Amino acid sequence: MSKKNLIPVLILIAVGFSLYAVNLNNKLFWDDDDWIINNPAVHSLSWSNIKFWFTHNTLAGIGMKSNYYRPFLFFTFAINYVIDGIKPFGYHLLSNLIHIGNAILVFYILNLAIKKRLVAFLAAFFFLIHPLQTEAVTYISGRGDLLVVLFMLLSLLFFLKSHSTSSQDVKWKRGILLGFSLGSLVLALLSRETAIIFPVLLMVFYIAFISSDFFLRSIKTAFIKALPYFAVVFTYGILRLTVLNFKNVLNFYDQPNIYSSHLYVRIFTFLKVLLVYFKLLVIPTGLHMERGMDPQLSFFKLPVSLGGLIVLGLIFLLFYLYRKEPKSLTTNYQPRKGQWPSGLYWLQTTNFRIWFFGIGWFFAALAPVSGITPINALLYEHWLYLPMVGFFFVAAFYLVKLFDHLRKNQKPLFVVCVLLLGAYFSFYAVQGVKRNILWGKPIPFYEDILKYEPDSVRINNNLGNMYYNEGNIAKAEEAYRKAVAEEDIFPQPHFNLGSILQSKGDIFGAVQEYKKAIELDQGFYYAYQNLVALYAKNGELILAAENVEKLKELRPNDARILYNAALIYAAMGEWKLALENAQQGLDSAGSDQEVRAALERLLTGLKK
């Protein structure tokens, strides 16, 4: 890194640490419970756990299924857990460092692309401090967004370096760099599924900043350059659709609905979502998780048609700028030996290429979460983590042009504009710090979301959990009942209500809530566990045995479940079944010394 680049990098590091230092002691919560705290698969770096990450979905460690497959993300969780347990400091420090590293990579790559340091710095600065980023950075379970972008940017950087080697360099050097690039893409895919779009992002970058051919010829060349990356993504896709297809990979909905069943509905909905995204990028206020959005059934509703007009306008703008492209795309500037792109004259940063990169990058990065393939939500703030690079690259490019013009011709107005930009950045920073602080207070955090989404089942349930953990049972029950009253499709609120009723001695009511949870989700094993305990305690051993067998189907190698099964069968006088379950439990106990000792004592007694 040159000395001229060192100062911008140091500024990014200093500002990044300052903005995100306030989150270092924020507690782990929400999905962190299932992905880290209660997930034994990330509690050590054992070989059995590593194999587990590569062969199971993200919720398999707690006996459930999901569409997600993120072994490298879980590797980072395991590192944090081995070092700190569930103490939050190390988790947040690592996530903060990855985000700052991503901002540095954005600066470095964009500066390589156009050799305009201030443009690259401003784009990276927007990326670093935008308050939308807190949803990916401060939420530990959101680390997949950080990792996938880290490895995609590294893959792009190694690709650029493989093209920067001069003709005098031996081929093996280019091969090694290309290997690093492809390896980074593999790690990106193992961090989050959205990395499947990387070959398209590479093509966008190549057409905008590397190819000296005109647009149509550049597409063919870029596609050829991206073929190895398409091959990696294609291989990953085949694996996810076959041996790694855990739960309907291409459709997050167990039951068909109007959104999942009709492509035109998903496209119309995305056009409305697009307006929300543009607003959040420019004026990031009212930030919150779990945003509600109804599927859009017609193009002729104002938000949908306005979103469509914006898309058509951007396409027209690109076509207009393309018609204005100069006949010669190179300048007389020749980089020194070893600078990228070696052997080519530096490309002009034409308006078409600037807009093509900005628009192409934004929409390509957003494509995996656009809803074209049905996904589990319609919009999330963290889905803009990478797309905003394209948006703010265009903004930074024209801001610098404006400032250059004002500095030369209207210095008083130039000073005013600089102050306004400084105030805008300060607004971003204040919003970001406030969001980081709020993320550290789970109850106020959930209550803040309910100001915008009062009917959210997940948020009401999560708020109930927080109240329950603090001992405020009345508030917890109120939140759970509100959750089931709004949209009765999730098992968790019923299970939680059952737990409260059970603690009050209302056994019949608790059983009904547990059964309702199972009715909504046959794989929700927590309800089976509580039913087993209730039936066994009340002497209803046949019902206890029926439910423990269902538990064993869901978690066949869970030593604690097998221990309970052995106890139930022993109480029923089914000695053979008791011995079989106890022995199987001992074989599955692994490093759990507590359950291993209990099973050994049980086996000794059964054999006598």
Coordinates of C-alpha atoms in Angstrom, one line a residue:
M1 CA 0.0 0.0 0.0
S2 CA 1.4 3.4 -1.0
K3 CA 1.9 6.2 1.5
K4 CA -0.9 8.2 -0.2
N5 CA -3.3 5.4 0.5
L6 CA -2.2 5.0 4.1
I7 CA -3.9 8.1 5.4
P8 CA -7.4 7.2 4.0
V9 CA -7.0 3.7 5.4
L10 CA -6.0 5.0 8.9
I11 CA -9.1 7.3 8.8
L12 CA -11.3 4.4 8.0
I13 CA -9.8 2.4 10.9
A14 CA -10.1 5.2 13.4
V15 CA -13.7 6.1 12.5
G16 CA -14.8 2.5 12.3
F17 CA -13.4 1.7 15.8
S18 CA -15.0 4.9 17.2
L19 CA -18.4 4.2 15.8
Y20 CA -18.6 0.6 16.8
A21 CA -16.7 0.6 20.1
V22 CA -20.0 1.1 21.9
N23 CA -21.3 -2.3 20.9
L24 CA -18.4 -4.4 22.4
N25 CA -20.3 -5.4 25.5
N26 CA -23.8 -5.8 23.9
K27 CA -25.3 -9.1 24.9
L28 CA -25.9 -12.0 22.5
F29 CA -29.6 -12.5 21.9
W30 CA -32.3 -13.4 19.4
D31 CA -30.9 -15.9 16.8
D32 CA -27.7 -15.9 18.8
D33 CA -29.5 -18.2 21.2
D34 CA -30.1 -20.9 18.6
W35 CA -26.9 -20.4 16.5
I36 CA -24.4 -20.0 19.4
I37 CA -25.6 -20.2 23.0
N38 CA -27.7 -23.3 22.8
N39 CA -25.9 -24.9 19.9
P40 CA -23.4 -27.6 21.1
A41 CA -22.0 -27.8 17.5
V42 CA -20.1 -24.5 18.0
H43 CA -18.9 -25.1 21.5
S44 CA -15.7 -26.7 20.4
L45 CA -13.4 -27.0 17.4
S46 CA -13.5 -30.8 17.5
W47 CA -13.3 -32.8 14.3
S48 CA -16.8 -34.1 14.8
N49 CA -18.1 -30.6 15.0
I50 CA -16.3 -29.5 11.9
K51 CA -17.8 -32.5 10.0
F52 CA -21.2 -31.5 11.4
W53 CA -21.0 -28.0 10.0
F54 CA -20.2 -29.2 6.5
T55 CA -23.0 -31.8 6.5
H56 CA -25.9 -30.1 8.3
N57 CA -28.0 -27.0 8.1
T58 CA -27.5 -24.1 10.6
L59 CA -30.2 -25.2 13.0
A60 CA -29.3 -28.9 13.0
G61 CA -27.3 -28.4 16.2
I62 CA -30.5 -27.7 18.1
G63 CA -32.4 -30.5 16.4
M64 CA -34.2 -28.3 13.8
K65 CA -34.1 -27.6 10.1
S66 CA -33.5 -24.5 8.0
N67 CA -32.6 -23.5 4.4
Y68 CA -29.3 -22.1 5.5
Y69 CA -25.9 -23.8 5.1
R70 CA -23.0 -21.7 6.5
P71 CA -20.1 -23.9 7.8
F72 CA -17.5 -21.1 7.7
L73 CA -19.7 -18.8 9.7
F74 CA -20.0 -21.4 12.3
F75 CA -16.3 -21.9 12.3
T76 CA -15.9 -18.2 13.4
F77 CA -18.6 -18.7 16.1
A78 CA -16.7 -21.8 17.4
I79 CA -13.4 -19.7 17.6
N80 CA -15.2 -17.1 19.6
Y81 CA -16.9 -19.6 21.9
V82 CA -13.6 -21.5 22.6
I83 CA -11.9 -18.2 23.5
D84 CA -14.8 -16.4 25.3
G85 CA -17.7 -18.7 25.9
I86 CA -20.7 -16.5 25.6
K87 CA -19.0 -13.3 26.8
P88 CA -19.9 -10.8 24.0
F89 CA -16.7 -8.8 23.7
G90 CA -14.8 -11.1 21.4
Y91 CA -17.8 -11.7 19.1
H92 CA -18.4 -8.0 18.6
L93 CA -14.7 -7.2 18.2
L94 CA -14.3 -9.8 15.4
S95 CA -17.4 -8.5 13.6
N96 CA -16.3 -4.9 13.9
L97 CA -12.9 -5.8 12.5
I98 CA -14.4 -7.6 9.5
H99 CA -16.6 -4.6 8.7
I100 CA -13.6 -2.2 8.9
G101 CA -11.6 -4.6 6.8
N102 CA -14.4 -4.6 4.2
A103 CA -14.4 -0.8 4.1
I104 CA -10.7 -0.8 3.4
L105 CA -11.1 -3.4 0.6
V106 CA -13.8 -1.2 -0.9
F107 CA -11.5 1.8 -0.9
Y108 CA -8.5 -0.2 -2.2
I109 CA -10.4 -1.9 -5.1
L110 CA -12.3 1.2 -6.2
N111 CA -9.0 3.2 -6.2
L112 CA -7.4 0.5 -8.3
A113 CA -10.4 0.7 -10.7
I114 CA -10.4 4.5 -11.4
K115 CA -7.3 6.0 -9.8
K116 CA -9.4 8.6 -8.1
R117 CA -8.5 8.3 -4.4
L118 CA -11.1 10.8 -3.0
V119 CA -13.9 9.1 -4.9
A120 CA -12.8 5.7 -3.6
F121 CA -12.4 7.0 -0.1
L122 CA -15.8 8.7 0.0
A123 CA -17.6 5.5 -1.3
A124 CA -15.8 3.5 1.4
F125 CA -16.6 6.1 4.1
F126 CA -20.3 6.0 3.2
F127 CA -20.1 2.2 3.4
L128 CA -18.3 2.2 6.7
I129 CA -20.5 4.6 8.7
H130 CA -24.0 4.2 7.2
P131 CA -26.3 3.3 10.1
L132 CA -28.0 0.6 8.0
Q133 CA -24.8 -1.4 8.5
T134 CA -25.4 -1.9 12.2
E135 CA -28.0 -4.7 11.4
A136 CA -25.2 -6.7 9.9
V137 CA -22.3 -5.7 12.2
T138 CA -23.8 -5.4 15.7
Y139 CA -26.1 -8.4 15.3
I140 CA -23.7 -11.4 15.8
S141 CA -25.9 -13.8 13.8
G142 CA -25.7 -11.3 11.0
R143 CA -21.9 -11.9 10.6
G144 CA -22.6 -14.0 7.5
D145 CA -23.2 -10.7 5.6
L146 CA -19.8 -9.5 6.7
L147 CA -18.0 -12.7 5.9
V148 CA -19.5 -13.2 2.4
V149 CA -18.6 -9.6 1.5
L150 CA -15.1 -10.0 2.9
F151 CA -14.4 -13.1 0.8
M152 CA -16.1 -11.8 -2.4
L153 CA -14.0 -8.6 -2.2
L154 CA -10.9 -10.7 -1.7
S155 CA -11.9 -12.9 -4.6
L156 CA -12.3 -9.8 -6.8
L157 CA -9.0 -8.3 -5.6
F158 CA -7.1 -11.5 -6.3
F159 CA -8.7 -11.6 -9.8
L160 CA -7.5 -8.0 -10.4
K161 CA -4.0 -8.9 -9.2
S162 CA -3.9 -11.9 -11.5
H163 CA -4.6 -9.5 -14.4
S164 CA -2.0 -7.0 -13.1
T165 CA 0.9 -9.3 -13.5
S166 CA 3.0 -8.3 -16.5
S167 CA 3.7 -10.4 -19.5
Q168 CA 7.2 -11.0 -18.1
D169 CA 5.8 -12.8 -15.0
V170 CA 5.7 -16.5 -15.2
K171 CA 2.3 -18.2 -15.6
W172 CA 2.4 -19.9 -12.3
K173 CA 2.1 -16.6 -10.5
R174 CA -1.1 -15.8 -12.3
G175 CA -2.4 -19.3 -11.6
I176 CA -1.7 -18.9 -7.9
L177 CA -3.6 -15.6 -7.7
L178 CA -6.5 -17.1 -9.7
G179 CA -6.5 -20.1 -7.3
F180 CA -6.6 -17.7 -4.3
S181 CA -9.5 -15.9 -6.0
L182 CA -11.5 -19.1 -6.6
G183 CA -10.7 -20.2 -3.0
S184 CA -12.0 -17.0 -1.6
L185 CA -15.2 -17.5 -3.5
V186 CA -15.6 -20.9 -2.0
L187 CA -15.2 -19.4 1.5
A188 CA -17.8 -16.8 0.6
L189 CA -20.2 -19.5 -0.4
L190 CA -19.5 -21.3 2.9
S191 CA -20.3 -18.1 4.7
R192 CA -23.6 -17.1 3.1
E193 CA -25.6 -18.3 0.1
T194 CA -25.7 -14.8 -1.5
A195 CA -22.2 -15.4 -2.8
I196 CA -23.8 -17.2 -5.8
I197 CA -24.0 -13.8 -7.5
F198 CA -20.3 -13.1 -7.4
P199 CA -19.6 -14.1 -11.1
V200 CA -22.1 -11.5 -12.2
L201 CA -20.5 -8.9 -9.9
L202 CA -17.1 -9.7 -11.4
M203 CA -18.6 -9.3 -14.9
V204 CA -20.0 -5.9 -14.0
F205 CA -16.6 -4.8 -12.6
Y206 CA -14.7 -6.1 -15.6
I207 CA -17.0 -4.4 -18.2
A208 CA -16.9 -1.1 -16.3
F209 CA -13.2 -0.8 -15.4
I210 CA -11.1 -3.4 -17.2
S211 CA -12.3 -4.2 -20.7
S212 CA -11.2 -1.7 -23.4
D213 CA -13.8 -3.1 -25.8
F214 CA -17.1 -1.5 -26.3
F215 CA -20.0 -2.7 -24.3
L216 CA -21.4 -5.6 -26.4
R217 CA -18.0 -7.1 -27.0
S218 CA -17.1 -6.6 -23.3
I219 CA -20.0 -8.8 -22.2
K220 CA -18.6 -11.8 -24.1
T221 CA -15.1 -11.2 -22.8
A222 CA -16.3 -10.7 -19.2
F223 CA -18.3 -13.9 -19.4
I224 CA -15.3 -15.9 -20.5
K225 CA -13.2 -14.4 -17.6
A226 CA -16.0 -15.3 -15.2
L227 CA -16.4 -18.9 -16.4
P228 CA -14.3 -20.5 -13.6
Y229 CA -16.4 -18.6 -11.0
F230 CA -19.6 -19.7 -12.7
A231 CA -18.3 -23.3 -12.5
V232 CA -17.7 -23.0 -8.7
V233 CA -21.2 -21.5 -8.2
F234 CA -22.8 -24.2 -10.4
T235 CA -21.1 -26.9 -8.4
Y236 CA -22.2 -25.3 -5.2
G237 CA -25.8 -25.1 -6.6
I238 CA -25.9 -28.7 -7.5
L239 CA -24.7 -29.7 -4.0
R240 CA -27.3 -27.5 -2.4
L241 CA -30.1 -29.0 -4.5
T242 CA -29.0 -32.6 -3.8
V243 CA -27.0 -33.8 -0.9
L244 CA -27.1 -30.4 0.9
N245 CA -30.8 -29.7 0.3
F246 CA -32.0 -29.7 3.9
K247 CA -35.3 -27.9 3.6
N248 CA -36.6 -26.9 0.2
V249 CA -33.7 -24.7 -0.7
L250 CA -35.5 -22.8 -3.5
N251 CA -38.6 -21.9 -1.5
F252 CA -38.7 -20.8 2.1
Y253 CA -42.4 -21.4 2.4
D254 CA -43.7 -24.8 3.6
Q255 CA -47.2 -23.9 2.4
P256 CA -47.8 -22.2 -1.0
N257 CA -49.2 -18.7 -0.8
I258 CA -49.9 -15.9 -3.3
Y259 CA -46.4 -14.5 -2.9
S260 CA -44.5 -17.8 -3.3
S261 CA -46.7 -19.0 -6.1
H262 CA -46.7 -16.1 -8.5
L263 CA -43.5 -14.5 -10.0
Y264 CA -45.4 -11.3 -11.0
V265 CA -46.4 -10.7 -7.4
R266 CA -42.8 -11.0 -6.2
I267 CA -41.6 -8.6 -8.9
F268 CA -44.3 -6.0 -8.1
T269 CA -43.5 -6.4 -4.4
F270 CA -39.8 -5.8 -5.1
L271 CA -40.6 -2.6 -7.0
K272 CA -42.3 -1.3 -3.9
V273 CA -39.5 -2.5 -1.7
L274 CA -37.0 -0.7 -3.9
L275 CA -38.5 2.7 -2.9
V276 CA -38.0 1.8 0.7
Y277 CA -34.4 0.9 0.1
F278 CA -33.6 4.2 -1.8
K279 CA -35.2 6.1 1.0
L280 CA -33.2 4.3 3.7
L281 CA -30.0 4.8 1.8
V282 CA -30.5 8.6 1.6
I283 CA -32.4 9.3 4.8
P284 CA -31.8 6.4 7.2
T285 CA -34.4 7.1 9.9
G286 CA -36.9 4.8 11.5
L287 CA -34.5 1.9 11.3
H288 CA -35.8 -1.4 12.7
M289 CA -35.8 -5.1 12.1
E290 CA -38.8 -7.2 11.0
R291 CA -40.3 -4.7 8.5
G292 CA -43.8 -5.6 7.4
M293 CA -44.7 -5.5 3.8
D294 CA -47.9 -6.8 2.0
P295 CA -47.4 -8.6 -1.3
Q296 CA -48.3 -6.3 -4.2
L297 CA -50.8 -7.7 -6.7
S298 CA -50.9 -4.9 -9.2
F299 CA -48.4 -2.7 -11.1
F300 CA -50.9 0.2 -11.1
K301 CA -50.6 1.0 -7.4
L302 CA -48.5 4.1 -6.9
P303 CA -45.5 2.7 -5.0
V304 CA -45.2 -0.2 -7.5
S305 CA -45.5 1.8 -10.6
L306 CA -43.1 4.5 -9.2
G307 CA -40.6 1.8 -8.5
G308 CA -41.1 0.5 -12.1
L309 CA -40.6 4.0 -13.5
I310 CA -37.3 4.3 -11.6
V311 CA -36.0 1.0 -13.0
L312 CA -37.1 2.0 -16.5
G313 CA -35.5 5.4 -16.0
L314 CA -32.2 3.9 -15.0
I315 CA -32.3 1.6 -18.0
F316 CA -33.0 4.6 -20.3
L317 CA -30.1 6.6 -18.7
L318 CA -27.7 3.7 -19.3
F319 CA -28.8 3.5 -23.0
Y320 CA -28.5 7.3 -23.4
L321 CA -25.0 7.4 -21.8
Y322 CA -23.9 4.4 -23.9
R323 CA -24.8 6.3 -27.1
K324 CA -22.5 9.1 -25.8
E325 CA -19.5 6.8 -25.3
P326 CA -16.3 8.1 -26.9
K327 CA -14.8 6.2 -29.8
S328 CA -11.6 5.7 -27.9
L329 CA -11.8 4.4 -24.4
T330 CA -8.1 4.8 -23.5
T331 CA -6.0 7.7 -22.4
N332 CA -2.4 8.5 -22.9
Y333 CA -1.7 7.5 -19.3
Q334 CA 0.5 4.4 -19.1
P335 CA 0.9 2.8 -15.6
R336 CA 4.3 2.0 -14.4
K337 CA 5.5 -1.6 -14.6
G338 CA 3.7 -3.7 -12.0
Q339 CA 0.7 -1.4 -11.7
W340 CA -2.8 -2.6 -12.7
P341 CA -3.8 -3.0 -15.5
S342 CA -0.3 -3.8 -16.9
G343 CA -0.1 -3.7 -20.7
L344 CA -3.2 -1.5 -21.2
Y345 CA -3.7 2.2 -21.3
W346 CA -5.7 3.5 -18.5
L347 CA -9.5 3.4 -19.3
Q348 CA -11.4 6.6 -19.3
T349 CA -14.0 6.8 -16.4
T350 CA -16.8 7.7 -18.7
N351 CA -20.3 8.5 -17.4
F352 CA -21.6 5.3 -18.9
R353 CA -19.0 3.2 -17.1
I354 CA -19.6 4.9 -13.8
W355 CA -23.4 4.5 -14.0
F356 CA -23.1 1.0 -15.4
F357 CA -21.0 -0.1 -12.4
G358 CA -23.2 1.6 -9.9
I359 CA -26.5 0.3 -11.2
G360 CA -25.1 -3.1 -12.2
W361 CA -23.4 -3.7 -8.8
F362 CA -26.5 -2.5 -6.8
F363 CA -29.0 -4.7 -8.6
A364 CA -26.7 -7.7 -9.0
A365 CA -25.8 -7.7 -5.3
L366 CA -29.5 -7.3 -4.4
A367 CA -30.7 -10.0 -6.7
P368 CA -30.4 -13.0 -4.4
V369 CA -32.6 -11.3 -1.8
S370 CA -35.0 -9.6 -4.3
G371 CA -37.6 -12.2 -3.8
I372 CA -37.5 -13.5 -7.4
T373 CA -36.7 -16.8 -5.7
P374 CA -39.2 -16.9 -2.7
I375 CA -37.3 -16.1 0.5
N376 CA -38.2 -15.8 4.2
A377 CA -38.9 -12.0 4.2
L378 CA -39.6 -9.2 1.8
L379 CA -37.0 -6.7 3.0
Y380 CA -34.3 -6.4 5.6
E381 CA -31.9 -3.4 6.2
H382 CA -28.8 -5.7 6.2
W383 CA -29.6 -6.8 2.6
L384 CA -28.2 -3.4 1.5
Y385 CA -24.8 -4.2 3.1
L386 CA -23.1 -4.9 -0.3
P387 CA -25.5 -3.2 -2.8
M388 CA -24.9 0.2 -1.2
V389 CA -21.3 0.1 -2.6
G390 CA -22.7 0.7 -6.1
F391 CA -25.1 3.4 -5.0
F392 CA -22.5 5.4 -3.0
F393 CA -19.8 4.9 -5.7
V394 CA -22.0 6.9 -8.1
A395 CA -22.8 9.5 -5.4
A396 CA -19.1 9.9 -4.5
F397 CA -18.0 10.2 -8.1
Y398 CA -20.4 13.1 -8.8
L399 CA -19.9 14.7 -5.4
V400 CA -16.1 15.0 -6.1
K401 CA -16.9 16.4 -9.6
L402 CA -19.2 19.0 -8.0
F403 CA -16.7 19.9 -5.3
D404 CA -13.9 20.3 -7.9
H405 CA -16.0 22.6 -9.9
L406 CA -17.1 24.7 -6.9
R407 CA -13.5 24.9 -5.5
K408 CA -12.3 26.4 -8.8
N409 CA -15.2 28.7 -9.5
Q410 CA -17.3 29.4 -6.4
K411 CA -15.2 28.9 -3.2
P412 CA -17.8 30.3 -0.7
L413 CA -20.4 27.8 -2.1
F414 CA -17.6 25.1 -2.0
V415 CA -17.1 25.7 1.8
V416 CA -20.9 25.6 2.4
C417 CA -21.2 22.3 0.5
V418 CA -18.2 20.8 2.5
L419 CA -19.9 21.8 5.7
L420 CA -23.2 20.3 4.6
L421 CA -21.5 17.0 3.7
G422 CA -19.8 17.0 7.1
A423 CA -23.1 17.5 8.8
Y424 CA -24.6 14.7 6.7
F425 CA -21.8 12.4 7.8
S426 CA -22.3 13.5 11.4
F427 CA -26.0 12.6 11.1
Y428 CA -25.0 9.1 9.8
A429 CA -22.5 8.7 12.7
V430 CA -25.1 9.7 15.4
Q431 CA -27.7 7.4 13.9
G432 CA -25.2 4.6 13.9
V433 CA -24.1 5.1 17.5
K434 CA -27.7 5.3 18.6
R435 CA -28.5 2.0 16.8
N436 CA -25.4 0.3 18.4
I437 CA -26.5 1.4 21.8
L438 CA -30.1 0.2 21.3
W439 CA -28.9 -3.2 20.1
G440 CA -27.3 -3.6 23.5
K441 CA -30.7 -3.3 25.3
P442 CA -32.9 -6.2 24.2
I443 CA -36.2 -5.1 25.8
P444 CA -36.1 -1.5 24.6
F445 CA -34.8 -2.8 21.2
Y446 CA -37.9 -5.0 20.8
E447 CA -40.2 -2.4 22.1
D448 CA -38.8 0.1 19.6
I449 CA -39.5 -2.4 16.7
L450 CA -43.1 -2.7 18.0
K451 CA -43.6 1.0 17.5
Y452 CA -43.3 0.3 13.7
E453 CA -44.5 -3.3 13.6
P454 CA -47.0 -3.8 16.5
D455 CA -48.4 -7.0 15.0
S456 CA -45.1 -8.8 14.5
V457 CA -45.4 -12.3 16.0
R458 CA -41.7 -12.9 16.2
I459 CA -41.0 -9.6 18.0
N460 CA -43.8 -10.0 20.5
N461 CA -42.6 -13.6 21.2
N462 CA -39.0 -12.4 21.6
L463 CA -40.1 -9.6 23.9
G464 CA -42.0 -12.1 26.0
N465 CA -38.8 -14.2 26.3
M466 CA -36.9 -11.1 27.6
Y467 CA -39.6 -10.4 30.2
Y468 CA -39.7 -14.1 31.2
N469 CA -35.9 -14.1 31.7
E470 CA -36.2 -11.1 33.9
G471 CA -38.9 -12.7 36.0
N472 CA -41.7 -10.5 34.8
I473 CA -44.1 -13.4 34.1
A474 CA -47.2 -11.2 33.7
K475 CA -45.6 -9.1 31.0
A476 CA -44.2 -12.2 29.3
E477 CA -47.6 -13.9 29.1
E478 CA -49.2 -10.7 27.7
A479 CA -46.6 -10.6 24.9
Y480 CA -47.1 -14.3 24.1
R481 CA -50.8 -14.0 24.0
K482 CA -50.6 -11.0 21.7
A483 CA -48.2 -13.0 19.4
V484 CA -50.7 -15.9 19.0
A485 CA -53.6 -13.6 18.6
E486 CA -52.1 -11.7 15.6
E487 CA -51.0 -14.6 13.3
D488 CA -51.2 -18.1 14.7
I489 CA -48.6 -19.8 12.5
F490 CA -45.5 -20.1 14.7
P491 CA -45.1 -22.8 17.5
Q492 CA -42.8 -20.7 19.8
P493 CA -45.4 -18.5 21.4
H494 CA -47.6 -21.5 22.2
F495 CA -44.7 -23.4 23.7
N496 CA -43.8 -20.4 25.8
L497 CA -47.4 -19.9 27.0
G498 CA -47.4 -23.6 27.9
S499 CA -44.3 -23.2 30.0
I500 CA -46.0 -20.3 31.9
L501 CA -49.2 -22.3 32.4
Q502 CA -47.2 -25.3 33.6
S503 CA -45.3 -23.2 36.1
K504 CA -48.7 -22.0 37.4
G505 CA -50.0 -25.5 37.8
D506 CA -52.4 -25.4 34.9
I507 CA -51.3 -28.8 33.5
F508 CA -54.3 -29.2 31.1
G509 CA -53.7 -25.7 29.6
A510 CA -50.0 -26.4 29.3
V511 CA -50.6 -29.6 27.4
Q512 CA -53.0 -28.0 25.0
E513 CA -50.5 -25.2 24.2
Y514 CA -47.7 -27.8 23.6
K515 CA -50.0 -29.8 21.3
K516 CA -50.8 -26.6 19.4
A517 CA -47.1 -25.9 19.0
I518 CA -46.6 -29.4 17.5
E519 CA -49.6 -29.0 15.3
L520 CA -48.0 -25.9 13.8
D521 CA -44.6 -27.5 13.4
Q522 CA -44.2 -31.3 13.6
G523 CA -40.4 -30.8 14.1
F524 CA -40.6 -28.5 17.1
Y525 CA -39.0 -30.8 19.6
Y526 CA -39.1 -28.5 22.6
A527 CA -42.8 -29.2 23.0
Y528 CA -42.3 -32.9 22.8
Q529 CA -39.7 -32.6 25.6
N530 CA -42.0 -30.8 27.9
L531 CA -44.9 -33.2 27.2
V532 CA -42.6 -36.2 28.0
A533 CA -41.7 -34.6 31.3
L534 CA -45.3 -33.8 32.2
Y535 CA -46.7 -37.2 31.3
A536 CA -43.9 -39.0 33.1
K537 CA -44.4 -36.9 36.2
N538 CA -48.1 -37.6 36.2
G539 CA -47.6 -41.3 35.7
E540 CA -48.9 -41.4 32.2
L541 CA -46.0 -43.5 31.0
I542 CA -47.6 -44.7 27.7
L543 CA -48.1 -41.1 26.6
A544 CA -44.6 -40.3 27.8
A545 CA -43.2 -43.2 25.8
E546 CA -45.1 -42.2 22.6
N547 CA -43.7 -38.6 22.8
V548 CA -40.1 -39.7 23.6
E549 CA -40.2 -41.9 20.5
K550 CA -41.1 -38.9 18.5
L551 CA -38.3 -37.0 20.1
K552 CA -35.9 -39.8 19.2
E553 CA -37.0 -39.5 15.5
L554 CA -36.1 -35.8 15.6
R555 CA -32.9 -36.2 17.6
P556 CA -31.8 -39.8 17.2
N557 CA -28.3 -39.3 18.8
D558 CA -29.2 -37.0 21.7
A559 CA -27.9 -38.8 24.7
R560 CA -30.1 -36.9 27.2
I561 CA -33.3 -37.9 25.3
L562 CA -32.1 -41.5 25.2
Y563 CA -31.4 -41.4 28.9
N564 CA -35.0 -40.2 29.6
A565 CA -36.3 -42.9 27.3
A566 CA -34.4 -45.5 29.3
L567 CA -35.9 -44.2 32.5
I568 CA -39.4 -44.3 31.1
Y569 CA -39.1 -47.8 29.8
A570 CA -37.5 -48.9 33.1
A571 CA -40.5 -47.5 35.0
M572 CA -42.8 -49.4 32.6
G573 CA -40.9 -52.6 33.3
E574 CA -39.7 -52.8 29.6
W575 CA -36.2 -53.8 30.7
K576 CA -34.9 -54.7 27.2
L577 CA -36.0 -51.4 25.7
A578 CA -34.5 -49.6 28.7
L579 CA -31.2 -51.3 28.2
E580 CA -31.1 -50.6 24.5
N581 CA -31.8 -46.9 25.0
A582 CA -29.3 -46.5 27.8
Q583 CA -26.6 -48.2 25.8
Q584 CA -27.3 -46.1 22.7
G585 CA -27.3 -43.0 24.9
L586 CA -23.9 -44.0 26.3
D587 CA -22.5 -44.5 22.8
S588 CA -23.8 -41.0 21.8
A589 CA -22.7 -39.2 24.9
G590 CA -19.4 -38.0 23.5
S591 CA -17.7 -35.4 25.8
D592 CA -20.8 -34.8 27.9
Q593 CA -19.5 -36.1 31.1
E594 CA -22.6 -35.4 33.2
V595 CA -24.9 -37.5 31.0
R596 CA -22.3 -40.1 30.5
A597 CA -21.9 -40.7 34.3
A598 CA -25.7 -40.8 34.7
L599 CA -26.1 -43.4 31.9
E600 CA -23.3 -45.5 33.3
R601 CA -25.1 -45.6 36.7
L602 CA -28.4 -46.4 35.0
L603 CA -26.9 -49.2 33.0
T604 CA -25.3 -50.7 36.1
G605 CA -28.7 -50.7 37.8
L606 CA -30.5 -52.1 34.8
K607 CA -28.1 -55.0 34.4
K608 CA -28.5 -55.9 38.1

